[in-house]
């Protein structure tokens, strides 16, 4: 690493962009050299075994050396090649398999868990298709104060353009005009339009209510997508009235009620984003949360948006802010489905075990949904989406590389811990410079009362473990 200007011994005394680039190059060179050494050793071992076989007339030796070829369908390893005469049936080592790509594989007929997970994901993939209803989009446009939204967006866009121009280096504004439209829509939706529900008030005396479990939906509630209904009793014994809280999934109905928890918030907000012309994704998390992603043409990538928290482009909010551990984060759009877990889970300590199905099966399910959604598109449109998929895959893999780089940085011999101001500066190789907040800057969960948040384990550094048996965690 000699000659780097921003290394630990450089003028700045911290880890800069050139140091990170040098580290990456050296790491790649090290892995390349190691791989070439393994290949050379493997070839040498094969040549030695072949020469021994030719030199020895013993039938026992020939039979012994031919034994591994009976399982030639299995991958070979440098260990088995060098020690074939002692344990020819050993499984291939990890080093011989780690570079093999995972091949999408359909779930086996006897694998009930994988079949169940596939059916769940295919069912969830229907959610964003409802946002394409012209009548629903027209109704949404009547609800949104378009003059206010576009006025705020225009003002913010002009400020960003002026700020970029003042730098004098020809840089682009931080966000484009359509991004500013969604940001204005997010503020209005959170502050003026939708209401969070913990326990709904009594419909008679407006006193607080107590949860009494679940009840069956009425035909009208079922018609609006309420598969379950929460039942609450007034805490005022003189009243004793009951309040029903249907968990609607029909977006048209949510435009009327304008209340709910994260499921209703994400569903309604995603549709409103679609109504103002943005491409949207509805993101499902296996640990009971949902949110939105909006595609930024300006940034050429998908942007994390959580209406409940009024969060914009902060994908590490859940793990480093809420202290949430996650296993699966799947983004569904009108164009297919994508596993975006790597965008939201950057460190191993925040990752839960992914045991719903094998990874090869998950790849197959993602491709299956994409084929289903893109079947009627033109060849040019499919090609455009495939290029977009490749670009996003590079971005997601970049998050893994950035995480490894940070881990390596901590163990570099003779290195000192960078200052807080240095850590706040993103490395150039990082795929996204817009979500690089320090853990201390990540807010805890804002939506929901303290007991509800604590029961879900999403109170971050507050971490007050509280569980009220009368109010189990609900999405």
GROMACS .gro file of C-alpha atoms in nm:
model
  475
    1UNK     CA    1   0.000   0.000   0.000
    2UNK     CA    2   0.303   0.224  -0.031
    3UNK     CA    3   0.243   0.546  -0.210
    4UNK     CA    4  -0.119   0.599  -0.113
    5UNK     CA    5  -0.183   0.956  -0.018
    6UNK     CA    6  -0.475   0.896   0.213
    7UNK     CA    7  -0.351   0.593   0.405
    8UNK     CA    8  -0.294   0.577   0.780
    9UNK     CA    9   0.052   0.722   0.736
   10UNK     CA   10  -0.054   0.988   0.486
   11UNK     CA   11  -0.114   1.355   0.533
   12UNK     CA   12  -0.471   1.319   0.653
   13UNK     CA   13  -0.411   1.030   0.894
   14UNK     CA   14  -0.730   0.849   0.794
   15UNK     CA   15  -0.867   0.603   0.541
   16UNK     CA   16  -0.946   0.782   0.218
   17UNK     CA   17  -1.075   0.683  -0.124
   18UNK     CA   18  -0.733   0.598  -0.272
   19UNK     CA   19  -0.650   0.377   0.026
   20UNK     CA   20  -0.979   0.188  -0.015
   21UNK     CA   21  -0.913   0.141  -0.387
   22UNK     CA   22  -0.561   0.011  -0.320
   23UNK     CA   23  -0.697  -0.226  -0.056
   24UNK     CA   24  -0.953  -0.363  -0.298
   25UNK     CA   25  -0.693  -0.415  -0.572
   26UNK     CA   26  -0.457  -0.593  -0.335
   27UNK     CA   27  -0.736  -0.810  -0.200
   28UNK     CA   28  -0.839  -0.912  -0.553
   29UNK     CA   29  -0.476  -0.984  -0.643
   30UNK     CA   30  -0.436  -1.197  -0.329
   31UNK     CA   31  -0.745  -1.403  -0.409
   32UNK     CA   32  -0.638  -1.439  -0.773
   33UNK     CA   33  -0.294  -1.562  -0.669
   34UNK     CA   34  -0.443  -1.804  -0.420
   35UNK     CA   35  -0.679  -1.943  -0.680
   36UNK     CA   36  -0.400  -1.987  -0.936
   37UNK     CA   37  -0.191  -2.165  -0.672
   38UNK     CA   38  -0.477  -2.404  -0.598
   39UNK     CA   39  -0.521  -2.478  -0.968
   40UNK     CA   40  -0.147  -2.538  -1.009
   41UNK     CA   41  -0.139  -2.775  -0.712
   42UNK     CA   42  -0.441  -2.960  -0.848
   43UNK     CA   43  -0.274  -3.007  -1.187
   44UNK     CA   44   0.049  -3.123  -1.022
   45UNK     CA   45  -0.138  -3.379  -0.814
   46UNK     CA   46  -0.320  -3.512  -1.118
   47UNK     CA   47   0.006  -3.544  -1.314
   48UNK     CA   48   0.172  -3.729  -1.025
   49UNK     CA   49  -0.117  -3.975  -0.994
   50UNK     CA   50  -0.116  -4.037  -1.369
   51UNK     CA   51   0.260  -4.103  -1.373
   52UNK     CA   52   0.229  -4.342  -1.076
   53UNK     CA   53  -0.047  -4.531  -1.254
   54UNK     CA   54   0.160  -4.568  -1.572
   55UNK     CA   55   0.473  -4.671  -1.382
   56UNK     CA   56   0.308  -4.934  -1.163
   57UNK     CA   57   0.194  -5.261  -1.326
   58UNK     CA   58   0.013  -5.365  -1.010
   59UNK     CA   59  -0.355  -5.435  -1.076
   60UNK     CA   60  -0.436  -5.339  -0.719
   61UNK     CA   61  -0.290  -4.992  -0.769
   62UNK     CA   62  -0.471  -4.951  -1.099
   63UNK     CA   63  -0.797  -5.055  -0.937
   64UNK     CA   64  -0.729  -4.827  -0.643
   65UNK     CA   65  -0.654  -4.525  -0.858
   66UNK     CA   66  -0.960  -4.592  -1.075
   67UNK     CA   67  -1.193  -4.582  -0.775
   68UNK     CA   68  -1.242  -4.203  -0.774
   69UNK     CA   69  -1.342  -4.208  -1.141
   70UNK     CA   70  -1.649  -4.413  -1.047
   71UNK     CA   71  -1.790  -4.096  -0.889
   72UNK     CA   72  -1.671  -3.862  -1.162
   73UNK     CA   73  -2.004  -3.683  -1.150
   74UNK     CA   74  -1.900  -3.525  -0.818
   75UNK     CA   75  -1.676  -3.217  -0.814
   76UNK     CA   76  -1.312  -3.290  -0.738
   77UNK     CA   77  -1.105  -3.102  -0.485
   78UNK     CA   78  -0.736  -3.051  -0.434
   79UNK     CA   79  -0.758  -3.261  -0.118
   80UNK     CA   80  -0.919  -3.562  -0.282
   81UNK     CA   81  -0.680  -3.542  -0.575
   82UNK     CA   82  -0.375  -3.535  -0.351
   83UNK     CA   83  -0.498  -3.804  -0.111
   84UNK     CA   84  -0.712  -4.021  -0.336
   85UNK     CA   85  -0.529  -4.337  -0.228
   86UNK     CA   86  -0.644  -4.295   0.135
   87UNK     CA   87  -1.000  -4.153   0.117
   88UNK     CA   88  -1.137  -4.139  -0.237
   89UNK     CA   89  -1.498  -4.085  -0.115
   90UNK     CA   90  -1.438  -3.757   0.070
   91UNK     CA   91  -1.685  -3.477  -0.022
   92UNK     CA   92  -1.547  -3.179  -0.217
   93UNK     CA   93  -1.392  -2.909  -0.002
   94UNK     CA   94  -1.550  -2.569   0.040
   95UNK     CA   95  -1.271  -2.408  -0.162
   96UNK     CA   96  -1.377  -2.607  -0.470
   97UNK     CA   97  -1.743  -2.506  -0.438
   98UNK     CA   98  -1.743  -2.145  -0.323
   99UNK     CA   99  -1.718  -2.005  -0.675
  100UNK     CA  100  -1.999  -2.217  -0.817
  101UNK     CA  101  -2.303  -2.000  -0.904
  102UNK     CA  102  -2.636  -2.097  -0.752
  103UNK     CA  103  -2.866  -2.238  -1.018
  104UNK     CA  104  -3.240  -2.162  -0.986
  105UNK     CA  105  -3.413  -2.484  -0.891
  106UNK     CA  106  -3.785  -2.556  -0.871
  107UNK     CA  107  -3.909  -2.666  -0.527
  108UNK     CA  108  -3.925  -3.043  -0.495
  109UNK     CA  109  -4.271  -3.197  -0.478
  110UNK     CA  110  -4.197  -3.345  -0.135
  111UNK     CA  111  -4.059  -3.015   0.005
  112UNK     CA  112  -4.376  -2.882   0.166
  113UNK     CA  113  -4.208  -2.581   0.331
  114UNK     CA  114  -4.063  -2.456   0.002
  115UNK     CA  115  -4.396  -2.509  -0.173
  116UNK     CA  116  -4.572  -2.312   0.100
  117UNK     CA  117  -4.321  -2.026   0.076
  118UNK     CA  118  -4.355  -2.019  -0.301
  119UNK     CA  119  -4.734  -1.995  -0.278
  120UNK     CA  120  -4.702  -1.710  -0.027
  121UNK     CA  121  -4.467  -1.508  -0.247
  122UNK     CA  122  -4.675  -1.562  -0.560
  123UNK     CA  123  -4.981  -1.445  -0.367
  124UNK     CA  124  -4.800  -1.136  -0.232
  125UNK     CA  125  -4.682  -1.051  -0.585
  126UNK     CA  126  -5.044  -0.968  -0.671
  127UNK     CA  127  -5.040  -0.661  -0.442
  128UNK     CA  128  -4.876  -0.406  -0.679
  129UNK     CA  129  -5.091  -0.518  -0.973
  130UNK     CA  130  -5.388  -0.350  -0.802
  131UNK     CA  131  -5.217  -0.013  -0.834
  132UNK     CA  132  -5.267  -0.024  -1.211
  133UNK     CA  133  -5.648   0.012  -1.189
  134UNK     CA  134  -5.730   0.332  -1.388
  135UNK     CA  135  -6.038   0.406  -1.179
  136UNK     CA  136  -5.841   0.372  -0.856
  137UNK     CA  137  -5.561   0.595  -0.984
  138UNK     CA  138  -5.815   0.857  -1.087
  139UNK     CA  139  -5.973   0.843  -0.740
  140UNK     CA  140  -5.629   0.888  -0.584
  141UNK     CA  141  -5.557   1.197  -0.791
  142UNK     CA  142  -5.879   1.352  -0.658
  143UNK     CA  143  -5.756   1.293  -0.302
  144UNK     CA  144  -5.402   1.430  -0.344
  145UNK     CA  145  -5.362   1.812  -0.322
  146UNK     CA  146  -5.168   1.823  -0.648
  147UNK     CA  147  -5.113   2.200  -0.649
  148UNK     CA  148  -4.950   2.182  -0.307
  149UNK     CA  149  -4.740   1.877  -0.391
  150UNK     CA  150  -4.609   2.010  -0.722
  151UNK     CA  151  -4.544   2.356  -0.577
  152UNK     CA  152  -4.333   2.212  -0.295
  153UNK     CA  153  -4.153   1.983  -0.538
  154UNK     CA  154  -4.072   2.269  -0.775
  155UNK     CA  155  -3.938   2.480  -0.491
  156UNK     CA  156  -3.717   2.201  -0.354
  157UNK     CA  157  -3.596   2.109  -0.702
  158UNK     CA  158  -3.488   2.468  -0.771
  159UNK     CA  159  -3.304   2.484  -0.438
  160UNK     CA  160  -3.117   2.162  -0.516
  161UNK     CA  161  -3.027   2.280  -0.866
  162UNK     CA  162  -2.898   2.612  -0.731
  163UNK     CA  163  -2.698   2.431  -0.463
  164UNK     CA  164  -2.538   2.202  -0.722
  165UNK     CA  165  -2.462   2.492  -0.958
  166UNK     CA  166  -2.296   2.687  -0.676
  167UNK     CA  167  -2.032   2.414  -0.642
  168UNK     CA  168  -1.899   2.507  -0.985
  169UNK     CA  169  -1.791   2.156  -1.083
  170UNK     CA  170  -2.084   2.062  -1.307
  171UNK     CA  171  -2.233   1.814  -1.062
  172UNK     CA  172  -2.595   1.707  -1.083
  173UNK     CA  173  -2.852   1.808  -0.821
  174UNK     CA  174  -2.885   1.565  -0.533
  175UNK     CA  175  -3.239   1.468  -0.639
  176UNK     CA  176  -3.444   1.509  -0.955
  177UNK     CA  177  -3.782   1.677  -0.989
  178UNK     CA  178  -3.984   1.355  -0.970
  179UNK     CA  179  -3.790   1.256  -0.657
  180UNK     CA  180  -3.894   1.588  -0.503
  181UNK     CA  181  -4.256   1.513  -0.594
  182UNK     CA  182  -4.243   1.189  -0.397
  183UNK     CA  183  -4.069   1.362  -0.106
  184UNK     CA  184  -4.346   1.623  -0.092
  185UNK     CA  185  -4.608   1.348  -0.117
  186UNK     CA  186  -4.439   1.166   0.171
  187UNK     CA  187  -4.453   1.472   0.397
  188UNK     CA  188  -4.819   1.535   0.319
  189UNK     CA  189  -4.916   1.169   0.363
  190UNK     CA  190  -4.744   1.139   0.701
  191UNK     CA  191  -4.841   1.477   0.848
  192UNK     CA  192  -5.184   1.547   0.703
  193UNK     CA  193  -5.352   1.248   0.541
  194UNK     CA  194  -5.307   0.912   0.715
  195UNK     CA  195  -5.347   0.830   1.086
  196UNK     CA  196  -5.167   0.566   1.290
  197UNK     CA  197  -5.389   0.337   1.500
  198UNK     CA  198  -5.271   0.177   1.822
  199UNK     CA  199  -5.603   0.104   1.995
  200UNK     CA  200  -5.896   0.281   1.826
  201UNK     CA  201  -6.102   0.507   2.055
  202UNK     CA  202  -6.449   0.407   2.175
  203UNK     CA  203  -6.706   0.501   1.907
  204UNK     CA  204  -6.955   0.611   2.177
  205UNK     CA  205  -6.763   0.799   2.449
  206UNK     CA  206  -6.419   0.828   2.284
  207UNK     CA  207  -6.252   0.665   2.584
  208UNK     CA  208  -5.946   0.440   2.536
  209UNK     CA  209  -6.014   0.079   2.444
  210UNK     CA  210  -5.860  -0.257   2.538
  211UNK     CA  211  -5.785  -0.532   2.287
  212UNK     CA  212  -6.015  -0.836   2.311
  213UNK     CA  213  -5.873  -1.051   2.034
  214UNK     CA  214  -5.996  -1.117   1.681
  215UNK     CA  215  -6.340  -1.164   1.532
  216UNK     CA  216  -6.480  -1.270   1.196
  217UNK     CA  217  -6.519  -1.002   0.926
  218UNK     CA  218  -6.863  -0.908   0.802
  219UNK     CA  219  -6.948  -0.959   0.433
  220UNK     CA  220  -6.893  -0.587   0.367
  221UNK     CA  221  -6.555  -0.596   0.540
  222UNK     CA  222  -6.453  -0.908   0.348
  223UNK     CA  223  -6.551  -0.739   0.022
  224UNK     CA  224  -6.296  -0.466   0.101
  225UNK     CA  225  -6.016  -0.713   0.162
  226UNK     CA  226  -6.039  -0.745   0.542
  227UNK     CA  227  -5.926  -1.100   0.616
  228UNK     CA  228  -5.915  -1.031   0.989
  229UNK     CA  229  -6.085  -0.789   1.229
  230UNK     CA  230  -5.948  -0.679   1.566
  231UNK     CA  231  -6.200  -0.633   1.845
  232UNK     CA  232  -6.166  -0.367   2.118
  233UNK     CA  233  -6.374  -0.298   2.430
  234UNK     CA  234  -6.422   0.045   2.588
  235UNK     CA  235  -6.221   0.083   2.911
  236UNK     CA  236  -6.506   0.287   3.062
  237UNK     CA  237  -6.715   0.024   3.243
  238UNK     CA  238  -7.017   0.251   3.236
  239UNK     CA  239  -7.001   0.241   2.856
  240UNK     CA  240  -6.880  -0.109   2.765
  241UNK     CA  241  -6.912  -0.049   2.391
  242UNK     CA  242  -6.710  -0.247   2.138
  243UNK     CA  243  -6.513  -0.115   1.841
  244UNK     CA  244  -6.415  -0.319   1.536
  245UNK     CA  245  -6.089  -0.251   1.352
  246UNK     CA  246  -6.093  -0.427   1.012
  247UNK     CA  247  -5.746  -0.468   0.857
  248UNK     CA  248  -5.839  -0.359   0.505
  249UNK     CA  249  -5.614  -0.442   0.210
  250UNK     CA  250  -5.835  -0.274  -0.052
  251UNK     CA  251  -5.667   0.057  -0.137
  252UNK     CA  252  -5.992   0.226  -0.239
  253UNK     CA  253  -6.130   0.158   0.109
  254UNK     CA  254  -5.812   0.289   0.269
  255UNK     CA  255  -5.860   0.619   0.084
  256UNK     CA  256  -6.186   0.650   0.281
  257UNK     CA  257  -6.075   0.531   0.625
  258UNK     CA  258  -5.728   0.693   0.613
  259UNK     CA  259  -5.602   0.498   0.912
  260UNK     CA  260  -5.412   0.183   0.999
  261UNK     CA  261  -5.071   0.047   1.081
  262UNK     CA  262  -4.768  -0.019   0.861
  263UNK     CA  263  -4.957  -0.260   0.633
  264UNK     CA  264  -5.223  -0.004   0.548
  265UNK     CA  265  -4.973   0.282   0.534
  266UNK     CA  266  -4.742   0.112   0.285
  267UNK     CA  267  -5.028  -0.016   0.071
  268UNK     CA  268  -5.200   0.322   0.038
  269UNK     CA  269  -4.882   0.527  -0.001
  270UNK     CA  270  -4.744   0.295  -0.272
  271UNK     CA  271  -5.061   0.341  -0.474
  272UNK     CA  272  -5.047   0.722  -0.437
  273UNK     CA  273  -4.685   0.717  -0.563
  274UNK     CA  274  -4.806   0.524  -0.865
  275UNK     CA  275  -5.083   0.778  -0.918
  276UNK     CA  276  -4.836   1.066  -0.952
  277UNK     CA  277  -4.639   0.875  -1.214
  278UNK     CA  278  -4.358   0.695  -1.029
  279UNK     CA  279  -4.264   0.330  -1.059
  280UNK     CA  280  -4.318   0.164  -0.724
  281UNK     CA  281  -4.237  -0.151  -0.533
  282UNK     CA  282  -4.419  -0.289  -0.232
  283UNK     CA  283  -4.155  -0.444  -0.003
  284UNK     CA  284  -4.247  -0.733   0.226
  285UNK     CA  285  -4.034  -0.831   0.524
  286UNK     CA  286  -4.076  -1.176   0.681
  287UNK     CA  287  -4.039  -1.021   1.028
  288UNK     CA  288  -4.371  -0.834   1.007
  289UNK     CA  289  -4.307  -0.503   0.833
  290UNK     CA  290  -4.377  -0.356   0.490
  291UNK     CA  291  -4.265  -0.040   0.314
  292UNK     CA  292  -4.222   0.118  -0.031
  293UNK     CA  293  -3.946   0.158  -0.289
  294UNK     CA  294  -3.967   0.421  -0.562
  295UNK     CA  295  -3.749   0.417  -0.874
  296UNK     CA  296  -3.544   0.733  -0.922
  297UNK     CA  297  -3.465   0.804  -1.287
  298UNK     CA  298  -3.227   1.071  -1.163
  299UNK     CA  299  -3.025   0.824  -0.953
  300UNK     CA  300  -3.095   0.521  -1.174
  301UNK     CA  301  -3.175   0.308  -0.871
  302UNK     CA  302  -3.454   0.212  -0.631
  303UNK     CA  303  -3.506   0.440  -0.330
  304UNK     CA  304  -3.625   0.320   0.010
  305UNK     CA  305  -3.933   0.507   0.137
  306UNK     CA  306  -4.118   0.431   0.462
  307UNK     CA  307  -4.434   0.638   0.500
  308UNK     CA  308  -4.484   0.537   0.866
  309UNK     CA  309  -4.150   0.694   0.961
  310UNK     CA  310  -4.137   0.962   0.689
  311UNK     CA  311  -3.805   0.795   0.598
  312UNK     CA  312  -3.639   0.861   0.263
  313UNK     CA  313  -3.345   0.660   0.126
  314UNK     CA  314  -3.244   0.520   0.464
  315UNK     CA  315  -3.244   0.140   0.420
  316UNK     CA  316  -3.033   0.078   0.731
  317UNK     CA  317  -3.304   0.233   0.947
  318UNK     CA  318  -3.449  -0.101   1.056
  319UNK     CA  319  -3.130  -0.283   1.154
  320UNK     CA  320  -2.918   0.000   1.292
  321UNK     CA  321  -3.199   0.229   1.409
  322UNK     CA  322  -3.469  -0.005   1.532
  323UNK     CA  323  -3.232  -0.288   1.624
  324UNK     CA  324  -3.438  -0.522   1.406
  325UNK     CA  325  -3.305  -0.853   1.275
  326UNK     CA  326  -3.434  -0.963   0.936
  327UNK     CA  327  -3.419  -1.267   0.711
  328UNK     CA  328  -3.613  -1.194   0.390
  329UNK     CA  329  -3.692  -0.859   0.226
  330UNK     CA  330  -3.873  -0.916  -0.106
  331UNK     CA  331  -3.971  -0.627  -0.334
  332UNK     CA  332  -4.276  -0.677  -0.556
  333UNK     CA  333  -4.364  -0.458  -0.853
  334UNK     CA  334  -4.574  -0.477  -1.168
  335UNK     CA  335  -4.254  -0.601  -1.339
  336UNK     CA  336  -4.172  -0.889  -1.105
  337UNK     CA  337  -4.007  -0.964  -0.771
  338UNK     CA  338  -3.654  -0.914  -0.636
  339UNK     CA  339  -3.479  -1.028  -0.319
  340UNK     CA  340  -3.345  -0.697  -0.180
  341UNK     CA  341  -3.238  -0.825   0.162
  342UNK     CA  342  -2.878  -0.716   0.101
  343UNK     CA  343  -2.995  -0.355   0.075
  344UNK     CA  344  -3.143  -0.361   0.425
  345UNK     CA  345  -2.921  -0.611   0.610
  346UNK     CA  346  -2.557  -0.500   0.584
  347UNK     CA  347  -2.403  -0.685   0.880
  348UNK     CA  348  -2.417  -1.048   0.986
  349UNK     CA  349  -2.531  -0.961   1.337
  350UNK     CA  350  -2.852  -0.818   1.191
  351UNK     CA  351  -2.927  -1.123   0.976
  352UNK     CA  352  -3.166  -1.399   1.078
  353UNK     CA  353  -3.146  -1.750   0.938
  354UNK     CA  354  -3.305  -1.787   0.594
  355UNK     CA  355  -3.473  -2.125   0.632
  356UNK     CA  356  -3.800  -2.088   0.444
  357UNK     CA  357  -3.649  -2.256   0.139
  358UNK     CA  358  -3.308  -2.321  -0.022
  359UNK     CA  359  -3.149  -2.021  -0.191
  360UNK     CA  360  -3.167  -2.195  -0.530
  361UNK     CA  361  -3.542  -2.232  -0.485
  362UNK     CA  362  -3.579  -1.865  -0.393
  363UNK     CA  363  -3.396  -1.768  -0.713
  364UNK     CA  364  -3.635  -1.988  -0.907
  365UNK     CA  365  -3.939  -1.823  -0.744
  366UNK     CA  366  -3.807  -1.474  -0.823
  367UNK     CA  367  -3.753  -1.570  -1.187
  368UNK     CA  368  -4.093  -1.737  -1.203
  369UNK     CA  369  -4.269  -1.419  -1.089
  370UNK     CA  370  -4.065  -1.205  -1.331
  371UNK     CA  371  -4.156  -1.430  -1.623
  372UNK     CA  372  -4.520  -1.415  -1.518
  373UNK     CA  373  -4.523  -1.034  -1.498
  374UNK     CA  374  -4.315  -0.964  -1.809
  375UNK     CA  375  -4.471  -1.219  -2.042
  376UNK     CA  376  -4.674  -0.960  -2.235
  377UNK     CA  377  -4.403  -0.696  -2.259
  378UNK     CA  378  -4.219  -0.613  -2.580
  379UNK     CA  379  -3.871  -0.744  -2.642
  380UNK     CA  380  -3.725  -0.396  -2.600
  381UNK     CA  381  -3.901  -0.345  -2.265
  382UNK     CA  382  -3.784  -0.682  -2.134
  383UNK     CA  383  -3.428  -0.602  -2.240
  384UNK     CA  384  -3.446  -0.267  -2.058
  385UNK     CA  385  -3.569  -0.436  -1.740
  386UNK     CA  386  -3.296  -0.701  -1.763
  387UNK     CA  387  -3.032  -0.428  -1.783
  388UNK     CA  388  -3.193  -0.263  -1.483
  389UNK     CA  389  -3.188  -0.596  -1.296
  390UNK     CA  390  -2.816  -0.635  -1.369
  391UNK     CA  391  -2.745  -0.284  -1.248
  392UNK     CA  392  -2.933  -0.347  -0.925
  393UNK     CA  393  -2.758  -0.680  -0.872
  394UNK     CA  394  -2.423  -0.501  -0.896
  395UNK     CA  395  -2.549  -0.250  -0.642
  396UNK     CA  396  -2.659  -0.521  -0.399
  397UNK     CA  397  -2.332  -0.709  -0.438
  398UNK     CA  398  -2.154  -0.380  -0.377
  399UNK     CA  399  -2.313  -0.360  -0.033
  400UNK     CA  400  -2.158  -0.696   0.053
  401UNK     CA  401  -1.817  -0.579  -0.072
  402UNK     CA  402  -1.849  -0.256   0.130
  403UNK     CA  403  -1.935  -0.456   0.443
  404UNK     CA  404  -1.631  -0.683   0.394
  405UNK     CA  405  -1.411  -0.377   0.335
  406UNK     CA  406  -1.524  -0.223   0.664
  407UNK     CA  407  -1.451  -0.549   0.844
  408UNK     CA  408  -1.105  -0.574   0.686
  409UNK     CA  409  -1.034  -0.212   0.777
  410UNK     CA  410  -1.078  -0.293   1.144
  411UNK     CA  411  -0.814  -0.568   1.133
  412UNK     CA  412  -0.551  -0.404   0.910
  413UNK     CA  413  -0.221  -0.429   1.102
  414UNK     CA  414  -0.108  -0.096   1.237
  415UNK     CA  415  -0.425   0.085   1.140
  416UNK     CA  416  -0.596   0.328   1.372
  417UNK     CA  417  -0.968   0.377   1.406
  418UNK     CA  418  -1.079   0.658   1.175
  419UNK     CA  419  -1.230   0.961   1.334
  420UNK     CA  420  -1.604   1.012   1.336
  421UNK     CA  421  -1.579   1.275   1.066
  422UNK     CA  422  -1.389   1.034   0.844
  423UNK     CA  423  -1.632   0.745   0.899
  424UNK     CA  424  -1.916   0.971   0.799
  425UNK     CA  425  -1.760   1.012   0.455
  426UNK     CA  426  -1.861   0.726   0.222
  427UNK     CA  427  -1.598   0.530   0.033
  428UNK     CA  428  -1.600   0.586  -0.341
  429UNK     CA  429  -1.650   0.217  -0.412
  430UNK     CA  430  -1.971   0.210  -0.210
  431UNK     CA  431  -2.269   0.174  -0.445
  432UNK     CA  432  -2.477   0.433  -0.267
  433UNK     CA  433  -2.352   0.742  -0.090
  434UNK     CA  434  -2.695   0.855   0.024
  435UNK     CA  435  -2.770   0.615   0.308
  436UNK     CA  436  -2.432   0.619   0.483
  437UNK     CA  437  -2.551   0.734   0.825
  438UNK     CA  438  -2.370   0.650   1.144
  439UNK     CA  439  -2.554   0.417   1.381
  440UNK     CA  440  -2.590   0.703   1.629
  441UNK     CA  441  -2.772   0.903   1.361
  442UNK     CA  442  -3.025   0.627   1.292
  443UNK     CA  443  -3.351   0.710   1.471
  444UNK     CA  444  -3.552   0.458   1.668
  445UNK     CA  445  -3.902   0.372   1.559
  446UNK     CA  446  -4.137   0.672   1.564
  447UNK     CA  447  -4.471   0.509   1.479
  448UNK     CA  448  -4.663   0.305   1.738
  449UNK     CA  449  -4.674   0.342   2.115
  450UNK     CA  450  -4.378   0.238   2.332
  451UNK     CA  451  -4.533  -0.090   2.450
  452UNK     CA  452  -4.622  -0.200   2.096
  453UNK     CA  453  -4.276  -0.112   1.963
  454UNK     CA  454  -4.102  -0.289   2.253
  455UNK     CA  455  -4.316  -0.601   2.208
  456UNK     CA  456  -4.198  -0.622   1.845
  457UNK     CA  457  -3.833  -0.573   1.945
  458UNK     CA  458  -3.800  -0.255   1.736
  459UNK     CA  459  -3.706  -0.003   2.004
  460UNK     CA  460  -3.338   0.002   1.909
  461UNK     CA  461  -3.101   0.122   2.179
  462UNK     CA  462  -3.391   0.182   2.415
  463UNK     CA  463  -3.441  -0.197   2.413
  464UNK     CA  464  -3.698  -0.210   2.690
  465UNK     CA  465  -3.836  -0.561   2.662
  466UNK     CA  466  -4.206  -0.531   2.738
  467UNK     CA  467  -4.489  -0.758   2.633
  468UNK     CA  468  -4.848  -0.690   2.727
  469UNK     CA  469  -5.043  -1.018   2.702
  470UNK     CA  470  -5.356  -0.823   2.622
  471UNK     CA  471  -5.197  -0.658   2.319
  472UNK     CA  472  -4.990  -0.906   2.117
  473UNK     CA  473  -4.771  -0.767   1.834
  474UNK     CA  474  -4.979  -0.674   1.533
  475UNK     CA  475  -4.880  -0.538   1.194
   0.00000   0.00000   0.00000
